[in-house]
Coordinates of C-alpha atoms in Angstrom, one line a residue:
X760 CA -26.1 24.7 21.2
X761 CA -29.0 27.0 21.6
X762 CA -31.5 24.5 20.4
X763 CA -30.2 21.9 22.9
X764 CA -30.5 24.3 25.8
X765 CA -34.0 25.1 24.8
X766 CA -34.8 21.5 24.6
X767 CA -33.4 20.7 28.2
X768 CA -35.5 23.7 29.5
X769 CA -38.6 22.3 27.8
X770 CA -37.9 18.8 29.3
X771 CA -37.8 20.3 32.8
X772 CA -41.2 22.1 32.3
X773 CA -42.8 19.1 30.8
X774 CA -41.8 16.9 33.8
X775 CA -43.2 19.5 36.2
X776 CA -46.5 19.6 34.3
X777 CA -46.8 15.9 33.9
X778 CA -46.4 15.4 37.7
X779 CA -49.0 18.2 38.4
X780 CA -51.5 16.8 36.0
X781 CA -51.1 13.2 37.3
X782 CA -50.3 13.8 40.9
X783 CA -52.7 11.2 41.8
X784 CA -51.7 8.7 39.1
X785 CA -49.1 6.1 39.4
X786 CA -45.9 6.9 37.2
X787 CA -44.1 4.0 36.1
X788 CA -40.3 4.0 35.3
X789 CA -39.1 5.5 31.8
X790 CA -38.6 3.0 28.9
X791 CA -35.5 3.9 27.1
X792 CA -35.1 3.9 23.3
X793 CA -31.4 4.6 22.5
X794 CA -30.4 5.4 18.9
X795 CA -26.8 5.4 19.8
X796 CA -24.5 7.5 17.5
X797 CA -26.2 9.0 14.7
X798 CA -24.4 10.8 11.8
X799 CA -25.5 14.3 10.9
X800 CA -27.4 13.9 7.7
X801 CA -28.8 10.5 8.1
X802 CA -32.1 9.5 9.1
X803 CA -32.5 6.5 11.5
X804 CA -35.6 4.5 12.4
X805 CA -36.3 2.2 15.3
X806 CA -39.3 -0.1 16.0
X807 CA -40.6 -0.8 19.5
X808 CA -43.5 -2.9 20.8
X809 CA -46.3 -2.0 23.1
X810 CA -48.2 -4.9 24.5
X811 CA -51.6 -4.9 26.4
X812 CA -51.2 -7.4 29.5
X813 CA -54.5 -6.7 30.9
X814 CA -57.8 -8.4 30.5
X815 CA -59.6 -5.4 28.8
X816 CA -58.7 -3.2 25.8
X817 CA -56.7 0.0 26.5
X818 CA -56.4 3.3 24.8
X819 CA -53.2 5.4 25.1
X820 CA -51.9 8.6 23.7
X821 CA -48.2 9.9 22.8
X822 CA -48.0 13.6 23.5
X823 CA -46.4 15.0 20.4
X824 CA -46.0 18.4 21.9
X825 CA -42.7 17.2 23.6
X826 CA -41.1 16.2 20.3
X827 CA -40.9 20.0 19.1
X828 CA -37.4 20.5 17.5
X829 CA -36.1 17.4 19.0
X830 CA -35.7 15.7 15.8
X831 CA -37.8 12.8 16.8
X832 CA -41.2 11.8 15.4
X833 CA -43.6 8.8 15.8
X834 CA -45.6 7.3 12.9
X835 CA -48.7 6.9 15.2
X836 CA -49.5 8.8 18.3
X837 CA -52.8 7.7 19.3
X838 CA -54.0 4.0 19.6
X839 CA -57.6 3.2 20.6
X840 CA -59.0 0.0 22.1
X841 CA -56.0 -2.2 21.8
X842 CA -57.2 -5.7 22.6
X843 CA -56.2 -7.8 25.4
X844 CA -52.7 -9.5 25.1
X845 CA -52.2 -7.8 21.7
X846 CA -49.0 -6.1 20.6
X847 CA -48.8 -3.1 18.3
X848 CA -45.5 -2.1 16.6
X849 CA -44.7 1.6 16.5
X850 CA -41.6 3.4 14.6
X851 CA -39.9 6.4 15.9
X852 CA -37.7 8.4 13.5
X853 CA -34.8 10.6 14.3
X854 CA -33.7 13.2 11.7
X855 CA -31.1 15.6 13.1
X856 CA -30.7 17.6 9.9
X857 CA -34.2 18.2 9.6
X858 CA -34.5 19.7 13.2
X859 CA -31.3 21.8 12.7
X860 CA -29.5 20.1 15.5
X861 CA -25.8 20.5 16.2
X862 CA -23.4 17.9 17.4
X863 CA -23.7 16.2 20.8
X864 CA -26.4 14.3 23.0
X865 CA -30.0 14.7 22.4
X866 CA -32.6 13.5 24.8
X867 CA -36.4 13.7 24.9
X868 CA -39.0 12.4 27.3
X869 CA -42.5 11.8 25.8
X870 CA -45.3 11.1 28.0
X871 CA -47.7 8.3 27.4
X872 CA -51.2 8.6 28.8
X873 CA -53.2 5.3 29.2
X874 CA -56.9 5.7 29.8
X875 CA -57.7 4.5 33.3
X876 CA -54.1 3.3 33.9
X877 CA -50.8 4.4 35.1
X878 CA -48.6 7.0 33.2
X879 CA -45.2 6.4 31.9
X880 CA -42.7 8.1 29.6
X881 CA -40.6 7.2 26.6
X882 CA -37.1 8.4 26.9
X883 CA -35.7 8.9 23.5
X884 CA -31.9 9.3 23.3
X885 CA -29.3 9.9 20.7
X886 CA -25.8 11.3 20.2
X887 CA -25.4 13.4 16.9
X888 CA -21.9 13.0 15.6
X889 CA -19.9 13.3 12.4
X890 CA -16.8 11.3 11.0
X891 CA -13.6 13.1 11.5
X892 CA -9.9 12.4 11.0
X893 CA -6.7 13.7 12.5
X894 CA -3.5 13.6 10.5
X895 CA 0.1 13.4 12.1
X896 CA 1.6 15.9 9.5
X897 CA -0.3 18.1 7.1
X898 CA 2.9 19.6 5.5
X899 CA 5.3 17.3 3.7
X900 CA 8.6 18.4 2.1
X901 CA 10.1 15.8 -0.1
X902 CA 13.3 17.7 -1.0
X903 CA 15.0 17.0 -4.2
X904 CA 14.2 13.7 -6.1
X905 CA 15.8 12.5 -9.5
X906 CA 13.3 12.2 -12.4
X907 CA 12.3 8.6 -12.9
X908 CA 12.8 7.8 -9.1
X909 CA 10.2 8.4 -6.4
X910 CA 10.2 9.2 -2.7
X911 CA 7.7 7.9 -0.2
X912 CA 6.7 9.6 3.1
X913 CA 4.6 7.9 5.6
X914 CA 2.0 9.8 7.7
X915 CA -0.5 8.6 10.4
X916 CA -4.2 8.9 10.3
X917 CA -6.2 8.7 13.6
X918 CA -10.1 8.3 14.0
X919 CA -11.0 10.1 17.1
X920 CA -14.8 9.4 16.8
X921 CA -16.7 6.5 18.2
X922 CA -17.9 5.7 14.6
X923 CA -15.9 4.3 11.6
X924 CA -14.7 6.7 9.0
X925 CA -14.5 6.2 5.3
X926 CA -12.1 8.3 3.5
X927 CA -10.9 8.9 -0.1
X928 CA -8.1 10.8 -1.6
X929 CA -8.9 13.7 -4.0
X930 CA -6.6 15.7 -6.2
X931 CA -7.7 19.4 -6.9
X932 CA -7.8 20.3 -10.6
X933 CA -7.4 16.7 -11.7
X934 CA -11.0 16.2 -13.0
X935 CA -11.4 19.8 -14.3
X936 CA -11.9 19.7 -18.1
X937 CA -12.8 22.4 -20.6
X938 CA -16.3 22.2 -21.7
X939 CA -16.8 22.5 -25.4
X940 CA -18.7 25.6 -26.8
X941 CA -22.3 25.3 -27.8
X942 CA -21.6 26.7 -31.1
X943 CA -19.4 23.9 -32.0
X944 CA -21.0 21.7 -34.6
X945 CA -21.9 17.9 -34.2
X946 CA -19.5 17.0 -36.9
X947 CA -16.6 18.9 -35.3
X948 CA -17.2 17.0 -32.0
X949 CA -17.2 13.6 -33.6
X950 CA -14.0 14.3 -35.3
X951 CA -12.4 15.6 -32.2
X952 CA -13.4 12.8 -30.0
X953 CA -12.3 10.0 -32.6
X954 CA -9.0 11.7 -33.2
X955 CA -8.0 13.2 -29.7
X956 CA -7.4 10.5 -27.0
X957 CA -7.3 11.1 -23.5
X958 CA -3.7 10.9 -22.2
X959 CA -3.5 9.4 -18.7
X960 CA -0.6 11.0 -16.9
X961 CA 0.8 9.7 -13.7
X962 CA 0.2 11.9 -10.6
X963 CA 3.1 13.9 -9.3
X964 CA 2.0 13.3 -5.6
X965 CA -0.3 10.2 -4.9
X966 CA -1.7 8.6 -1.8
X967 CA -1.2 4.9 -1.2
X968 CA -3.7 3.4 -0.7
X969 CA -6.2 6.0 -2.4
X970 CA -9.1 5.1 -0.1
X971 CA -9.8 3.3 3.1
X972 CA -12.2 2.7 6.2
X973 CA -10.8 3.4 9.5
X974 CA -12.6 1.8 12.5
X975 CA -13.4 4.0 15.6
X976 CA -10.5 5.2 17.8
X977 CA -8.1 3.4 15.5
X978 CA -4.8 4.6 13.6
X979 CA -3.5 3.6 10.2
X980 CA -0.4 4.7 8.4
X981 CA -0.6 5.8 4.7
X982 CA 2.0 6.7 2.2
X983 CA 2.4 9.7 -0.1
X984 CA 4.5 9.1 -3.2
X985 CA 6.4 12.0 -5.1
X986 CA 7.5 11.2 -8.5
X987 CA 8.7 14.1 -10.6
X988 CA 8.6 14.3 -14.2
X989 CA 10.5 17.4 -15.0
X990 CA 13.1 19.6 -13.5
X991 CA 11.1 22.0 -11.4
X992 CA 9.6 22.9 -8.1
X993 CA 6.4 21.3 -7.2
X994 CA 3.7 22.3 -4.6
X995 CA 0.4 20.5 -4.6
X996 CA -2.6 20.0 -2.3
X997 CA -3.9 16.5 -1.5
X998 CA -7.3 16.4 0.1
X999 CA -8.7 13.5 2.1
X1000 CA -12.5 13.7 1.8
X1001 CA -14.5 12.1 4.6
X1002 CA -17.8 10.4 3.7
X1003 CA -21.0 11.8 5.4
X1004 CA -18.9 14.6 6.7
X1005 CA -18.3 18.4 5.9
X1006 CA -14.6 18.1 7.3
X1007 CA -11.7 17.7 4.8
X1008 CA -8.2 17.1 5.5
X1009 CA -5.7 19.1 3.3
X1010 CA -2.1 18.0 3.0
X1011 CA 0.4 20.3 1.4
X1012 CA 3.1 18.5 -0.5
X1013 CA 6.3 20.2 -1.8
X1014 CA 9.2 18.9 -3.8
X1015 CA 11.6 19.4 -6.5
X1016 CA 12.5 17.3 -9.5
X1017 CA 16.1 16.9 -10.8
X1018 CA 16.5 15.7 -14.3
X1019 CA 19.6 14.1 -15.8
X1020 CA 21.1 16.3 -18.5
X1021 CA 24.0 15.9 -20.8
X1022 CA 25.6 18.4 -23.3
X1023 CA 27.1 17.0 -26.7
X1024 CA 29.6 19.0 -28.4
X1025 CA 33.2 18.9 -30.0
X1026 CA 36.6 20.2 -29.1
X1027 CA 37.6 22.8 -31.6
X1028 CA 40.9 24.8 -30.9
X1029 CA 41.1 23.3 -27.4
X1030 CA 37.7 24.7 -26.6
X1031 CA 34.5 22.6 -26.0
X1032 CA 31.6 24.0 -28.3
X1033 CA 28.1 22.5 -27.8
X1034 CA 26.4 21.3 -30.7
X1035 CA 23.3 19.5 -31.9
X1036 CA 24.5 18.4 -35.3
X1037 CA 27.8 16.6 -36.5
X1038 CA 29.1 17.9 -39.8
X1039 CA 31.4 15.5 -41.8
X1040 CA 34.2 16.6 -44.1
X1041 CA 33.5 15.8 -47.8
X1042 CA 34.5 12.3 -48.9
X1043 CA 35.0 10.3 -52.1
X1044 CA 33.0 7.4 -53.0
X1045 CA 34.4 4.1 -51.8
X1046 CA 36.9 5.9 -49.6
X1047 CA 37.7 5.2 -46.0
X1048 CA 35.2 7.8 -44.9
X1049 CA 35.5 10.4 -42.2
X1050 CA 35.4 10.4 -38.4
X1051 CA 34.4 12.9 -36.0
X1052 CA 35.0 13.0 -32.3
X1053 CA 32.2 14.2 -30.0
X1054 CA 32.4 14.8 -26.3
X1055 CA 29.5 14.2 -23.9
X1056 CA 29.6 16.2 -20.8
X1057 CA 27.6 15.4 -17.7
X1058 CA 26.3 18.7 -16.2
X1059 CA 24.6 17.0 -13.2
X1060 CA 26.1 16.6 -9.8
X1061 CA 25.4 12.7 -10.0
X1062 CA 26.6 10.0 -12.4
X1063 CA 24.1 9.2 -15.1
X1064 CA 24.1 6.3 -17.5
X1065 CA 23.8 6.7 -21.4
X1066 CA 22.5 4.0 -23.7
X1067 CA 21.1 3.4 -27.1
X1068 CA 17.6 2.2 -27.1
X1069 CA 18.0 0.1 -30.3
X1070 CA 21.5 -1.4 -30.0
X1071 CA 22.2 -1.7 -26.3
X1072 CA 22.0 -5.3 -25.7
X1073 CA 21.8 -5.0 -21.9
X1074 CA 18.8 -2.8 -22.1
X1075 CA 17.0 -5.2 -24.6
X1076 CA 17.5 -8.1 -22.2
X1077 CA 16.2 -6.0 -19.3
X1078 CA 13.2 -5.1 -21.3
X1079 CA 12.3 -8.7 -21.9
X1080 CA 12.6 -9.4 -18.1
X1081 CA 10.5 -6.4 -17.2
X1082 CA 7.7 -7.4 -19.6
X1083 CA 7.2 -10.7 -17.8
X1084 CA 6.9 -8.9 -14.3
X1085 CA 3.6 -8.3 -12.5
X1086 CA 2.7 -5.2 -10.4
X1087 CA 2.3 -2.5 -13.0
X1088 CA -0.1 0.2 -12.2
X1089 CA -2.7 2.0 -14.3
X1090 CA 0.1 4.4 -15.6
X1091 CA 2.2 1.5 -16.7
X1092 CA 4.9 2.1 -14.0
X1093 CA 6.3 -0.3 -11.5
X1094 CA 8.4 0.5 -8.4
X1095 CA 11.8 -1.2 -8.3
X1096 CA 14.8 -0.7 -6.0
X1097 CA 16.8 2.4 -6.9
X1098 CA 20.2 1.3 -8.6
X1099 CA 23.2 3.3 -9.3
X1100 CA 24.2 4.1 -12.9
X1101 CA 25.6 1.1 -14.8
X1102 CA 24.0 -1.6 -12.4
X1103 CA 22.0 -4.3 -13.5
X1104 CA 18.5 -5.3 -12.6
X1105 CA 18.1 -6.8 -9.2
X1106 CA 19.2 -10.6 -8.9
X1107 CA 15.5 -11.6 -7.9
X1108 CA 14.4 -10.5 -11.2
X1109 CA 17.1 -12.2 -13.2
X1110 CA 16.6 -15.4 -11.3
X1111 CA 12.8 -15.2 -12.0
X1112 CA 13.5 -14.8 -15.7
X1113 CA 15.9 -17.8 -15.8
X1114 CA 13.2 -19.9 -14.1
X1115 CA 10.7 -18.9 -16.7
X1116 CA 13.1 -19.8 -19.6
X1117 CA 13.9 -23.2 -17.9
X1118 CA 10.4 -24.1 -17.6
X1119 CA 9.6 -23.2 -21.2
X1120 CA 12.5 -25.4 -22.4
X1121 CA 11.5 -28.2 -20.2
X1122 CA 7.9 -28.2 -21.6
X1123 CA 9.3 -27.9 -25.1
X1124 CA 11.7 -30.8 -24.8
X1125 CA 9.2 -33.0 -23.3
X1126 CA 6.6 -32.1 -26.0
X1127 CA 9.2 -32.8 -28.7
X1128 CA 10.0 -36.2 -27.3
X1129 CA 6.3 -37.0 -26.8
X1130 CA 5.5 -36.2 -30.5
X1131 CA 8.5 -38.2 -31.4
X1132 CA 7.4 -41.3 -29.7
X1133 CA 3.9 -40.8 -31.0
X1134 CA 5.3 -40.6 -34.5
X1135 CA 7.2 -43.7 -34.2
X1136 CA 4.2 -45.7 -32.8
X1137 CA 2.1 -44.4 -35.7
X1138 CA 4.9 -45.8 -38.0
X1139 CA 4.8 -49.1 -36.3
X1140 CA 1.0 -49.3 -36.8
X1141 CA 1.5 -48.4 -40.4
X1142 CA 3.9 -51.3 -41.0
X1143 CA 1.8 -53.8 -39.2
X1144 CA -1.3 -52.9 -41.3
X1145 CA 0.7 -53.0 -44.5
X1146 CA 2.7 -56.2 -44.0
X1147 CA 0.6 -58.1 -41.3
X1148 CA 3.6 -58.4 -39.3
X1149 CA 2.9 -59.7 -35.7
X1150 CA 5.6 -58.5 -33.2
X1151 CA 5.6 -58.0 -29.4
X1152 CA 5.4 -54.4 -28.3
X1153 CA 9.1 -54.5 -27.2
X1154 CA 10.3 -55.9 -30.5
X1155 CA 8.4 -53.0 -32.4
X1156 CA 9.8 -50.4 -30.1
X1157 CA 13.3 -51.9 -30.4
X1158 CA 13.2 -52.0 -34.2
X1159 CA 12.5 -48.1 -34.2
X1160 CA 15.1 -47.3 -31.7
X1161 CA 12.6 -46.9 -28.7
X1162 CA 13.6 -48.6 -25.5
X1163 CA 11.4 -49.6 -22.5
X1164 CA 13.1 -47.1 -20.4
X1165 CA 12.2 -44.3 -22.9
X1166 CA 8.6 -45.5 -23.1
X1167 CA 8.3 -45.4 -19.2
X1168 CA 9.5 -41.8 -19.2
X1169 CA 7.0 -40.7 -21.9
X1170 CA 4.1 -42.7 -20.8
X1171 CA 3.4 -40.2 -17.9
X1172 CA 2.7 -36.9 -19.6
X1173 CA 2.4 -35.1 -16.2
X1174 CA 5.9 -36.1 -15.0
X1175 CA 9.0 -34.3 -15.7
X1176 CA 11.9 -36.3 -17.3
X1177 CA 13.8 -37.7 -14.3
X1178 CA 15.9 -40.7 -15.5
X1179 CA 19.5 -40.4 -15.3
X1180 CA 20.4 -40.5 -18.9
X1181 CA 17.5 -38.2 -20.1
X1182 CA 18.3 -35.6 -17.3
X1183 CA 21.9 -35.2 -18.4
X1184 CA 20.7 -34.5 -21.9
X1185 CA 17.8 -32.4 -20.9
X1186 CA 20.1 -30.2 -18.7
X1187 CA 22.6 -29.8 -21.4
X1188 CA 20.0 -28.7 -23.9
X1189 CA 18.7 -26.3 -21.2
X1190 CA 22.0 -24.5 -20.6
X1191 CA 22.6 -24.1 -24.2
X1192 CA 19.0 -22.7 -24.8
X1193 CA 19.1 -20.2 -21.9
X1194 CA 22.5 -19.0 -22.9
X1195 CA 21.3 -18.5 -26.5
X1196 CA 17.9 -17.1 -25.6
X1197 CA 16.9 -14.0 -27.4
X1198 CA 19.4 -14.8 -30.2
X1199 CA 17.6 -17.6 -32.1
X1200 CA 14.4 -19.3 -31.3
X1201 CA 12.6 -17.2 -28.7
X1202 CA 12.6 -13.7 -30.2
X1203 CA 10.3 -11.1 -28.6
X1204 CA 9.1 -10.0 -32.1
X1205 CA 7.2 -13.3 -32.4
X1206 CA 3.9 -12.7 -30.6
X1207 CA 3.4 -16.5 -30.2
X1208 CA 6.6 -17.0 -28.2
X1209 CA 5.9 -13.8 -26.1
X1210 CA 2.6 -15.2 -25.2
X1211 CA 4.1 -18.5 -24.2
X1212 CA 6.7 -16.8 -21.9
X1213 CA 3.9 -14.6 -20.3
X1214 CA 1.8 -17.8 -19.8
X1215 CA 4.6 -19.6 -18.2
X1216 CA 5.5 -16.6 -16.0
X1217 CA 2.0 -16.5 -14.5
X1218 CA 2.2 -20.1 -13.5
X1219 CA 5.5 -19.5 -11.7
X1220 CA 4.6 -16.2 -9.9
X1221 CA 3.8 -16.5 -6.2
X1222 CA 1.5 -13.4 -5.8
X1223 CA 2.0 -13.5 -2.0
X1224 CA 5.6 -12.7 -2.7
X1225 CA 6.5 -11.6 -6.1
X1226 CA 9.9 -11.2 -7.4
X1227 CA 9.5 -7.4 -7.2
X1228 CA 8.5 -7.7 -3.6
X1229 CA 11.4 -10.0 -2.9
X1230 CA 13.7 -7.2 -4.5
X1231 CA 12.2 -4.3 -2.5
X1232 CA 12.4 -6.2 0.7
X1233 CA 16.1 -6.9 0.2
X1234 CA 16.6 -3.2 -0.7
X1235 CA 14.6 -2.1 2.5
X1236 CA 16.5 -4.6 4.8
X1237 CA 13.6 -6.7 5.5
X1238 CA 14.1 -10.3 6.4
X1239 CA 11.7 -12.5 4.7
X1240 CA 13.1 -15.9 6.2
X1241 CA 11.2 -17.8 8.7
X1242 CA 13.5 -16.7 11.5
X1243 CA 13.1 -13.1 10.3
X1244 CA 9.1 -13.4 10.6
X1245 CA 9.4 -15.0 14.0
X1246 CA 11.7 -11.9 15.0
X1247 CA 9.3 -9.5 13.7
X1248 CA 6.4 -11.2 15.7
X1249 CA 8.5 -11.1 18.9
X1250 CA 9.0 -7.3 18.5
X1251 CA 7.9 -5.2 21.7
X1252 CA 8.5 -2.1 23.6
X1253 CA 12.2 -1.3 24.5
X1254 CA 12.4 1.1 27.5
X1255 CA 15.7 3.1 28.0
X1256 CA 16.3 4.4 31.3
X1257 CA 19.0 7.2 31.6
X1258 CA 20.0 10.0 33.8
X1259 CA 22.8 11.5 35.9
X1260 CA 24.5 9.3 38.6
X1261 CA 22.7 8.6 41.8
X1262 CA 19.5 9.5 40.2
X1263 CA 17.7 6.2 40.8
X1264 CA 17.8 4.9 37.2
X1265 CA 19.0 1.5 38.2
X1266 CA 16.1 1.1 40.7
X1267 CA 13.5 2.3 38.1
X1268 CA 14.9 -0.2 35.6
X1269 CA 14.7 -3.2 37.8
X1270 CA 11.1 -2.1 38.8
X1271 CA 10.1 -1.9 35.1
X1272 CA 11.9 -5.2 34.4
X1273 CA 9.8 -6.9 37.2
X1274 CA 6.5 -5.2 36.2
X1275 CA 6.7 -6.2 32.6
X1276 CA 8.6 -9.5 33.0
X1277 CA 11.2 -8.5 30.4
X1278 CA 15.1 -8.6 30.3
X1279 CA 17.2 -5.9 32.0
X1280 CA 20.4 -5.0 30.3
X1281 CA 23.1 -2.5 31.1
X1282 CA 24.2 -0.6 28.0
X1283 CA 27.5 0.3 29.5
X1284 CA 28.3 -3.5 30.0
X1285 CA 27.2 -4.3 26.5
X1286 CA 29.4 -1.6 25.0
X1287 CA 32.3 -2.7 27.1
X1288 CA 32.0 -6.4 26.3
X1289 CA 31.7 -5.4 22.6
X1290 CA 34.9 -3.2 22.6
X1291 CA 36.8 -5.9 24.5
X1292 CA 35.7 -8.7 22.2
X1293 CA 38.7 -10.2 20.0
X1294 CA 36.1 -10.1 17.0
X1295 CA 35.4 -6.6 17.2
X1296 CA 32.5 -5.4 14.8
X1297 CA 32.5 -2.1 12.9
X1298 CA 30.1 -0.6 15.5
X1299 CA 32.3 -1.8 18.2
X1300 CA 35.4 -0.4 16.6
X1301 CA 33.5 3.0 16.4
X1302 CA 32.5 2.9 19.9
X1303 CA 36.0 2.1 21.0
X1304 CA 37.3 5.2 18.9
X1305 CA 34.7 7.4 20.5
X1306 CA 35.5 6.3 24.0
X1307 CA 39.2 6.7 23.4
X1308 CA 38.6 10.4 21.9
X1309 CA 36.6 11.2 25.0
X1310 CA 39.2 9.9 27.3
X1311 CA 42.0 11.9 25.6
X1312 CA 39.9 15.0 25.7
X1313 CA 39.2 14.4 29.5
X1314 CA 42.9 13.9 30.1
X1315 CA 43.8 17.0 28.2
X1316 CA 41.4 19.3 30.1
X1317 CA 42.6 17.8 33.4
X1318 CA 46.1 18.4 32.5
X1319 CA 45.2 22.1 31.4
X1320 CA 43.4 22.5 34.8
X1321 CA 46.4 21.5 36.7
X1322 CA 48.6 23.9 34.7
X1323 CA 46.1 26.7 35.6
X1324 CA 46.0 25.8 39.2
X1325 CA 49.9 25.7 39.4
X1326 CA 50.1 29.1 37.7
X1327 CA 47.6 30.8 40.0
X1328 CA 49.6 29.2 43.0
X1329 CA 52.8 30.6 41.8
X1330 CA 51.4 34.1 41.3
X1331 CA 50.0 34.1 44.8

């Protein structure tokens, strides 16, 4: 910038004048004070020590004239009679915004004049910078997405600077609210605030995660989710604001929502007539009634599922399962794998629900048996107090139908019932209760039972891998087993060398294999081996068909070429 050019010119002139003034003095090497990278708009301070190593006091002076428009300043520029072997601490401040500096390196040499001593200079250095981000794609087209589903696109952010970058996603127009007029009375405002609640609606386009910190020269992948709520075209802007920077990243997001739609009507005179009301014929009291047939037409290009919220048993069972799951966002939404119309919830969620029911039943049966044992022991104590009968504990228990084996099971309250006879009875009771769940004892209308199930679910949930995460991993084809994790850790770079014959691809592939100590494979040999295998896979079958089609096409072209050559020879 112009200010930096003027500063460098003043540096040369100051150096020349310093040499001229102190031609006869000894000039010591410069002392460097490096501020490193300083963000424009911030103020940095650095302290340095000056020590008097001589036997007498000294006086020195820092020439402030060389600091003009450099952004540097000292808290003290003149020190008088610094005692021997004493140290003084000075502070230098750098304010690039106050000096109206641009981005780039700034350097300043300040002469330090020591009375009756050598001269030296303080070399002040800083690099003015500003956080910035580069985005791999600033325009996203999500296409057509069904309402109730979402589509996620991944983009990459890169920090090209030498300092870390803090960013946060912003959505223009989201925080804009209408301000009430000053003429509105206080009572009206109180009434409005108490009756009108703020409705939180989910964002159509949302950045995941919503903020982050990116170290210097690093990259990170972020996701943008598109979840339409209506059948219309959407186009919004998502802005990534960068902390301590005037730069902003704008991402344009487009997409279209497709809403399921049905038309209800009746067939009259062999013609479908849409209607919103069903009119029944007049009927007599205590008669058989009247029936009307209705026709439901799906006007969408995809199959849809229709159910009744109050009477559909599958929907009610799924609601019970979904209430126990973690992972809901602030809009009370949860992401699950997409499922075709008519399919059930993922098997991972159903298994988790069954485990919760089983644990609740185990705890209930254990508690009932403990209470029964306690009740019988209390009866023994009451009988002994009334009649003064002295019996051994075994005789008392036998008289009430409690054996030593049962007492051993119930004595340990923290141990699950594991004896053979009791385990069979417990399992039988569990299977019956799980099958009948939701029909008799554990109804969701009871807040007590609902709270019990939720507390039990929280105990069983592994938050490192929730049932929802397991279902999503299976849907996305991610192997969560130990072998799958080891395979992901072994992933590396695969290099494919291809080209025309005699181009040197084999030699290059061998050199790369030796350079990186990796396996060398021939794709032609792999495909040939897969095709000739007796247990031919689906991919090998397709490769065989493609090779066969290519061979037939080549033979046909060769045959046509021979016919053309014979025809030309006959004409000549």
